[in-house]
Amino acid sequence: MTDAVKKLKEWVDNSGNIVFFGGAGVSTESGIPDFRSTDGLYHQQYDYPPETILSHSFYERETEEFYRFYRDKMLYLDAKPNAAHQKLAELEAAGKLQAVITQNIDGLHQLAGSRNVLELHGSVLRNHCQRCGAFYGVEAVQNSTGIPRCRCGGVIKPDVVLYEEGLDENVLARSVSAIRQADVLIIGGTSLTVYPAAGLVRYYRGNKLVVINKTSLEGAGADLTICEPIGQVMAQL
């Protein structure tokens, strides 16, 4: 255990008000790739970058192509929680962790047992008809072809926040409140480049801001930085 991890363990052991703010790097150890990364596969199969395809305007304009990408690249239903998800659930059960704020849409925190999960960008597990509002599980999208349709004929849309769409105001307010009250704020697996989610960090008022990321985050103002895979770090706490 490095000195930095020892320091983090000491802070965690002595705190009863920890908040975790995480991004795609939390789920990469579960086999879910960071879709923002540039790789050859995207360019071989798609005529547009992921950020364009996952925008509201593209969804409206090229709905069938959106769903081709979405089913291929956004649904990893066989993924299992890793050591980071599991440790966070343990800390919550012990009364130490007050909230998980996540930019991920995979539902792995809940699968690991976390209860107070604030999903800034929604979840692939929830879907609804845009015409009648009927709820559908993820299978309705995964097992469909072309554009998934409701029994009423409406389009089934994932409850996922696309680019150009606003975040849920209630989730945002609860996230701000949790961060403001935290003794220890742990940021893990995120580059803090996606706004407005990344801007939430500025509401932290404490002096135990921890960043766990494979690369350091310039300008994050961290009191402790650990440049290691988050699952490996969390497993040591």
Coordinates of C-alpha atoms in Angstrom, one line a residue:
M1 CA 0.0 0.0 0.0
T2 CA 1.5 3.3 -1.1
D3 CA 1.6 6.4 1.2
A4 CA -1.1 8.0 -0.8
V5 CA -3.5 5.0 -0.4
K6 CA -2.7 4.9 3.3
K7 CA -3.7 8.5 3.6
L8 CA -6.9 7.9 1.8
K9 CA -7.6 4.9 4.0
E10 CA -7.1 7.1 7.1
W11 CA -9.5 9.7 5.8
V12 CA -12.1 7.1 5.0
D13 CA -11.7 5.3 8.3
N14 CA -12.2 8.6 10.2
S15 CA -15.1 10.0 8.2
G16 CA -18.9 9.3 8.3
N17 CA -19.7 11.7 5.5
I18 CA -18.0 10.6 2.3
V19 CA -19.4 11.4 -1.2
F20 CA -18.1 9.7 -4.3
F21 CA -18.2 11.3 -7.8
G22 CA -17.4 8.9 -10.6
G23 CA -17.2 8.6 -14.3
A24 CA -16.5 6.1 -17.1
G25 CA -13.2 5.0 -15.6
V26 CA -15.1 3.3 -12.7
S27 CA -16.7 0.9 -15.2
T28 CA -13.8 0.2 -17.5
E29 CA -12.6 -2.4 -15.1
S30 CA -15.9 -4.2 -15.6
G31 CA -15.2 -4.3 -19.3
I32 CA -17.3 -1.3 -20.4
P33 CA -15.1 0.9 -22.6
D34 CA -15.0 4.6 -22.4
F35 CA -17.0 5.6 -25.5
R36 CA -15.3 9.0 -25.6
S37 CA -12.0 7.4 -26.4
T38 CA -11.1 7.4 -30.1
D39 CA -10.5 3.9 -31.5
G40 CA -10.5 2.5 -35.0
L41 CA -13.8 0.6 -34.5
Y42 CA -15.9 3.8 -34.4
H43 CA -14.3 5.0 -37.5
Q44 CA -14.7 1.7 -39.3
Q45 CA -18.4 1.3 -38.6
Y46 CA -19.8 4.8 -38.2
D47 CA -19.7 8.0 -40.2
Y48 CA -20.0 10.2 -37.2
P49 CA -18.1 10.6 -33.9
P50 CA -19.8 9.2 -30.8
E51 CA -20.5 12.6 -29.4
T52 CA -22.5 13.5 -32.5
I53 CA -24.5 10.3 -32.6
L54 CA -25.4 10.6 -28.9
S55 CA -26.8 14.1 -29.3
H56 CA -30.5 15.1 -29.2
S57 CA -30.5 16.5 -32.7
F58 CA -28.9 13.4 -34.2
Y59 CA -31.4 11.3 -32.3
E60 CA -34.3 13.3 -33.8
R61 CA -32.8 13.4 -37.3
E62 CA -31.2 9.9 -37.7
T63 CA -33.1 7.8 -35.2
E64 CA -32.4 4.5 -36.7
E65 CA -28.7 5.1 -37.0
F66 CA -28.7 6.3 -33.4
Y67 CA -30.2 3.0 -32.3
R68 CA -27.7 1.0 -34.3
F69 CA -24.9 2.7 -32.5
Y70 CA -26.7 2.6 -29.1
R71 CA -27.4 -1.2 -29.2
D72 CA -23.8 -1.8 -30.4
K73 CA -21.9 0.5 -28.1
M74 CA -23.9 1.5 -25.1
L75 CA -25.5 -1.7 -23.8
Y76 CA -23.2 -4.0 -21.8
L77 CA -25.7 -6.0 -19.9
D78 CA -23.3 -8.9 -19.0
A79 CA -21.0 -6.5 -17.2
K80 CA -20.6 -7.1 -13.4
P81 CA -19.6 -4.7 -10.6
N82 CA -15.9 -4.5 -9.9
A83 CA -14.0 -3.8 -6.7
A84 CA -14.7 -0.1 -6.8
H85 CA -18.5 -0.6 -7.1
Q86 CA -18.4 -3.2 -4.3
K87 CA -16.3 -1.2 -1.9
L88 CA -18.5 1.9 -2.3
A89 CA -21.6 -0.3 -1.5
E90 CA -19.8 -1.6 1.6
L91 CA -18.9 1.9 2.7
E92 CA -22.6 3.0 2.3
A93 CA -23.8 -0.1 4.3
A94 CA -21.3 0.9 7.0
G95 CA -22.8 4.4 7.2
K96 CA -19.7 6.1 6.0
L97 CA -20.6 6.9 2.4
Q98 CA -23.6 9.2 2.0
A99 CA -24.0 9.3 -1.8
V100 CA -22.6 8.0 -5.1
I101 CA -22.9 10.6 -7.9
T102 CA -22.2 9.0 -11.2
Q103 CA -22.0 10.0 -14.8
N104 CA -22.3 6.4 -15.8
I105 CA -25.6 4.9 -17.2
D106 CA -24.9 1.2 -16.7
G107 CA -26.6 0.6 -13.3
L108 CA -23.6 -1.2 -11.9
H109 CA -23.5 0.8 -8.6
Q110 CA -27.0 -0.4 -7.8
L111 CA -26.2 -3.9 -8.9
A112 CA -23.3 -3.9 -6.3
G113 CA -25.8 -2.9 -3.6
S114 CA -25.5 0.9 -3.4
R115 CA -28.8 2.6 -2.7
N116 CA -28.3 6.3 -2.8
V117 CA -27.1 6.6 -6.4
L118 CA -27.5 9.9 -8.2
E119 CA -27.4 9.2 -11.9
L120 CA -26.5 12.5 -13.6
H121 CA -26.9 11.1 -17.1
G122 CA -29.7 8.7 -16.5
S123 CA -29.7 4.9 -17.1
V124 CA -29.9 2.5 -20.0
L125 CA -32.1 0.3 -17.8
R126 CA -35.0 2.7 -17.9
N127 CA -36.8 3.5 -21.1
H128 CA -40.2 5.1 -21.9
C129 CA -42.5 5.7 -24.9
Q130 CA -42.4 9.2 -26.1
R131 CA -46.0 9.1 -27.1
C132 CA -47.9 7.4 -24.1
G133 CA -45.2 7.4 -21.5
A134 CA -45.2 3.6 -20.9
F135 CA -42.2 2.2 -19.1
Y136 CA -39.9 -0.4 -20.7
G137 CA -36.9 -2.3 -19.5
V138 CA -33.7 -2.4 -21.4
E139 CA -34.6 -5.6 -23.2
A140 CA -37.2 -3.7 -25.2
V141 CA -34.4 -1.8 -26.9
Q142 CA -31.8 -4.5 -26.9
N143 CA -34.0 -7.1 -28.6
S144 CA -35.5 -4.7 -31.1
T145 CA -34.4 -3.9 -34.6
G146 CA -34.5 -0.6 -36.3
I147 CA -36.4 1.9 -34.2
P148 CA -37.9 0.3 -31.0
R149 CA -41.6 0.9 -30.9
C150 CA -44.2 0.9 -28.1
R151 CA -47.5 -1.0 -28.4
C152 CA -49.1 2.3 -29.1
G153 CA -46.7 2.9 -32.0
G154 CA -44.6 5.6 -30.3
V155 CA -40.8 5.5 -30.2
I156 CA -39.2 4.0 -27.1
K157 CA -36.5 6.3 -25.9
P158 CA -33.8 5.5 -23.3
D159 CA -33.9 7.6 -20.1
V160 CA -30.3 8.7 -20.9
V161 CA -29.3 12.4 -21.1
L162 CA -28.0 13.0 -24.6
Y163 CA -25.7 15.8 -25.6
E164 CA -27.8 19.1 -26.0
E165 CA -30.2 17.9 -23.3
G166 CA -30.4 19.3 -19.8
L167 CA -29.7 17.3 -16.6
D168 CA -32.6 16.4 -14.3
E169 CA -32.9 19.3 -11.9
N170 CA -33.8 17.2 -8.9
V171 CA -30.8 14.9 -9.4
L172 CA -28.6 18.0 -9.8
A173 CA -29.9 19.7 -6.7
R174 CA -29.4 16.5 -4.6
S175 CA -25.9 16.1 -5.9
V176 CA -25.0 19.7 -5.1
S177 CA -26.3 19.3 -1.5
A178 CA -24.4 16.0 -1.0
I179 CA -21.1 17.5 -2.2
R180 CA -21.6 20.7 -0.1
Q181 CA -22.0 18.6 3.1
A182 CA -19.3 16.0 2.4
D183 CA -16.2 15.7 4.7
V184 CA -14.4 13.7 2.1
L185 CA -15.1 14.0 -1.6
I186 CA -13.6 11.2 -3.8
I187 CA -13.5 11.8 -7.5
G188 CA -12.8 8.6 -9.5
G189 CA -12.5 7.6 -13.1
T190 CA -13.5 10.9 -14.7
S191 CA -11.6 13.5 -16.7
L192 CA -13.9 16.2 -15.4
T193 CA -14.5 17.5 -19.0
V194 CA -18.2 16.9 -19.4
Y195 CA -20.2 19.8 -18.2
P196 CA -22.4 20.7 -16.3
A197 CA -21.6 17.5 -14.3
A198 CA -17.9 18.4 -13.9
G199 CA -18.8 21.8 -12.5
L200 CA -20.4 20.1 -9.4
V201 CA -16.9 19.7 -7.8
R202 CA -16.7 23.4 -7.1
Y203 CA -19.5 23.1 -4.5
Y204 CA -17.2 21.1 -2.2
R205 CA -16.3 23.0 0.9
G206 CA -13.9 20.6 2.7
N207 CA -10.2 20.0 2.6
K208 CA -10.1 16.3 1.7
L209 CA -10.6 16.3 -2.0
V210 CA -9.3 13.0 -3.5
V211 CA -8.7 12.3 -7.2
I212 CA -8.2 8.7 -8.2
N213 CA -7.6 8.5 -11.9
K214 CA -5.0 6.9 -14.3
T215 CA -3.9 10.4 -15.2
S216 CA -3.7 13.4 -13.0
L217 CA -6.4 16.1 -13.4
E218 CA -4.8 19.5 -13.8
G219 CA -6.8 22.2 -12.1
A220 CA -8.9 19.9 -9.9
G221 CA -7.4 21.3 -6.8
A222 CA -7.0 17.9 -5.2
D223 CA -5.7 17.5 -1.7
L224 CA -4.7 13.9 -2.6
T225 CA -4.1 12.5 -6.0
I226 CA -3.7 8.7 -6.8
C227 CA -2.8 7.8 -10.4
E228 CA -3.8 4.2 -10.3
P229 CA -6.8 2.1 -11.5
I230 CA -9.6 2.9 -9.2
G231 CA -10.7 -0.7 -8.5
Q232 CA -7.2 -1.6 -7.3
V233 CA -7.2 1.5 -5.0
M234 CA -10.6 0.9 -3.5
A235 CA -10.0 -2.7 -2.8
Q236 CA -7.3 -1.7 -0.4
L237 CA -9.5 0.5 1.8

